[in-house]
Amino acid sequence: MAFDSVADFFIMGKHGLYVWSAYGISSSMLVAFILLSLRERRKVRRQLHKRFLRDQ
């Protein structure tokens, strides 16, 4: 599908709100998943390090 202008691209034939909100929600969920995974990884590493120091 070809668009005549940039505005038509963003409006996407009256489906722009749905399309861009779907992209936004998906992107925010991916970013949240990455950030939560990194936070949990740091937490687990910290716990393992404390356990290692305690066991020595």
Short mmCIF file of C-alpha atoms in Angstrom, two decimals:
data_model
loop_
_atom_site.label_atom_id
_atom_site.label_comp_id
_atom_site.label_asym_id
_atom_site.label_seq_id
_atom_site.Cartn_x
_atom_site.Cartn_y
_atom_site.Cartn_z
CA MET A 1 0.00 0.00 0.00
CA ALA A 2 1.51 3.31 -1.06
CA PHE A 3 0.84 6.52 0.80
CA ASP A 4 0.54 9.93 -0.84
CA SER A 5 2.02 11.84 2.09
CA VAL A 6 3.60 11.39 5.49
CA ALA A 7 0.31 12.37 7.11
CA ASP A 8 -1.45 9.57 5.23
CA PHE A 9 1.21 7.18 6.47
CA PHE A 10 0.54 8.11 10.11
CA ILE A 11 -3.24 8.07 9.68
CA MET A 12 -3.07 4.74 7.75
CA GLY A 13 -6.50 4.97 6.23
CA LYS A 14 -8.29 5.70 9.54
CA HIS A 15 -6.55 2.76 11.24
CA GLY A 16 -3.60 4.80 12.51
CA LEU A 17 -4.79 4.96 16.12
CA TYR A 18 -5.07 1.17 16.31
CA VAL A 19 -1.79 0.52 14.48
CA TRP A 20 0.32 3.03 16.40
CA SER A 21 -1.19 2.11 19.77
CA ALA A 22 -0.44 -1.56 19.04
CA TYR A 23 3.16 -0.66 18.19
CA GLY A 24 3.42 1.49 21.32
CA ILE A 25 2.01 -1.14 23.65
CA SER A 26 4.19 -3.86 22.15
CA SER A 27 7.32 -1.72 22.38
CA SER A 28 6.62 -0.70 25.95
CA MET A 29 6.00 -4.31 26.97
CA LEU A 30 9.30 -5.40 25.39
CA VAL A 31 11.19 -2.61 27.15
CA ALA A 32 9.48 -3.46 30.46
CA PHE A 33 10.35 -7.14 30.04
CA ILE A 34 14.00 -6.31 29.39
CA LEU A 35 14.23 -3.92 32.35
CA LEU A 36 12.52 -6.34 34.74
CA SER A 37 14.76 -9.18 33.57
CA LEU A 38 17.88 -7.10 34.14
CA ARG A 39 16.68 -6.07 37.60
CA GLU A 40 15.92 -9.67 38.55
CA ARG A 41 19.31 -10.78 37.22
CA ARG A 42 21.08 -8.21 39.43
CA LYS A 43 19.02 -9.36 42.41
CA VAL A 44 19.90 -13.02 41.86
CA ARG A 45 23.60 -12.24 41.33
CA ARG A 46 23.64 -10.19 44.56
CA GLN A 47 21.99 -13.05 46.47
CA LEU A 48 24.43 -15.59 45.05
CA HIS A 49 27.38 -13.37 45.93
CA LYS A 50 26.13 -13.00 49.53
CA ARG A 51 25.65 -16.76 49.77
CA PHE A 52 29.13 -17.36 48.38
CA LEU A 53 30.69 -14.98 50.91
CA ARG A 54 28.71 -16.51 53.76
CA ASP A 55 29.72 -20.08 52.83
CA GLN A 56 33.41 -19.32 52.69
#
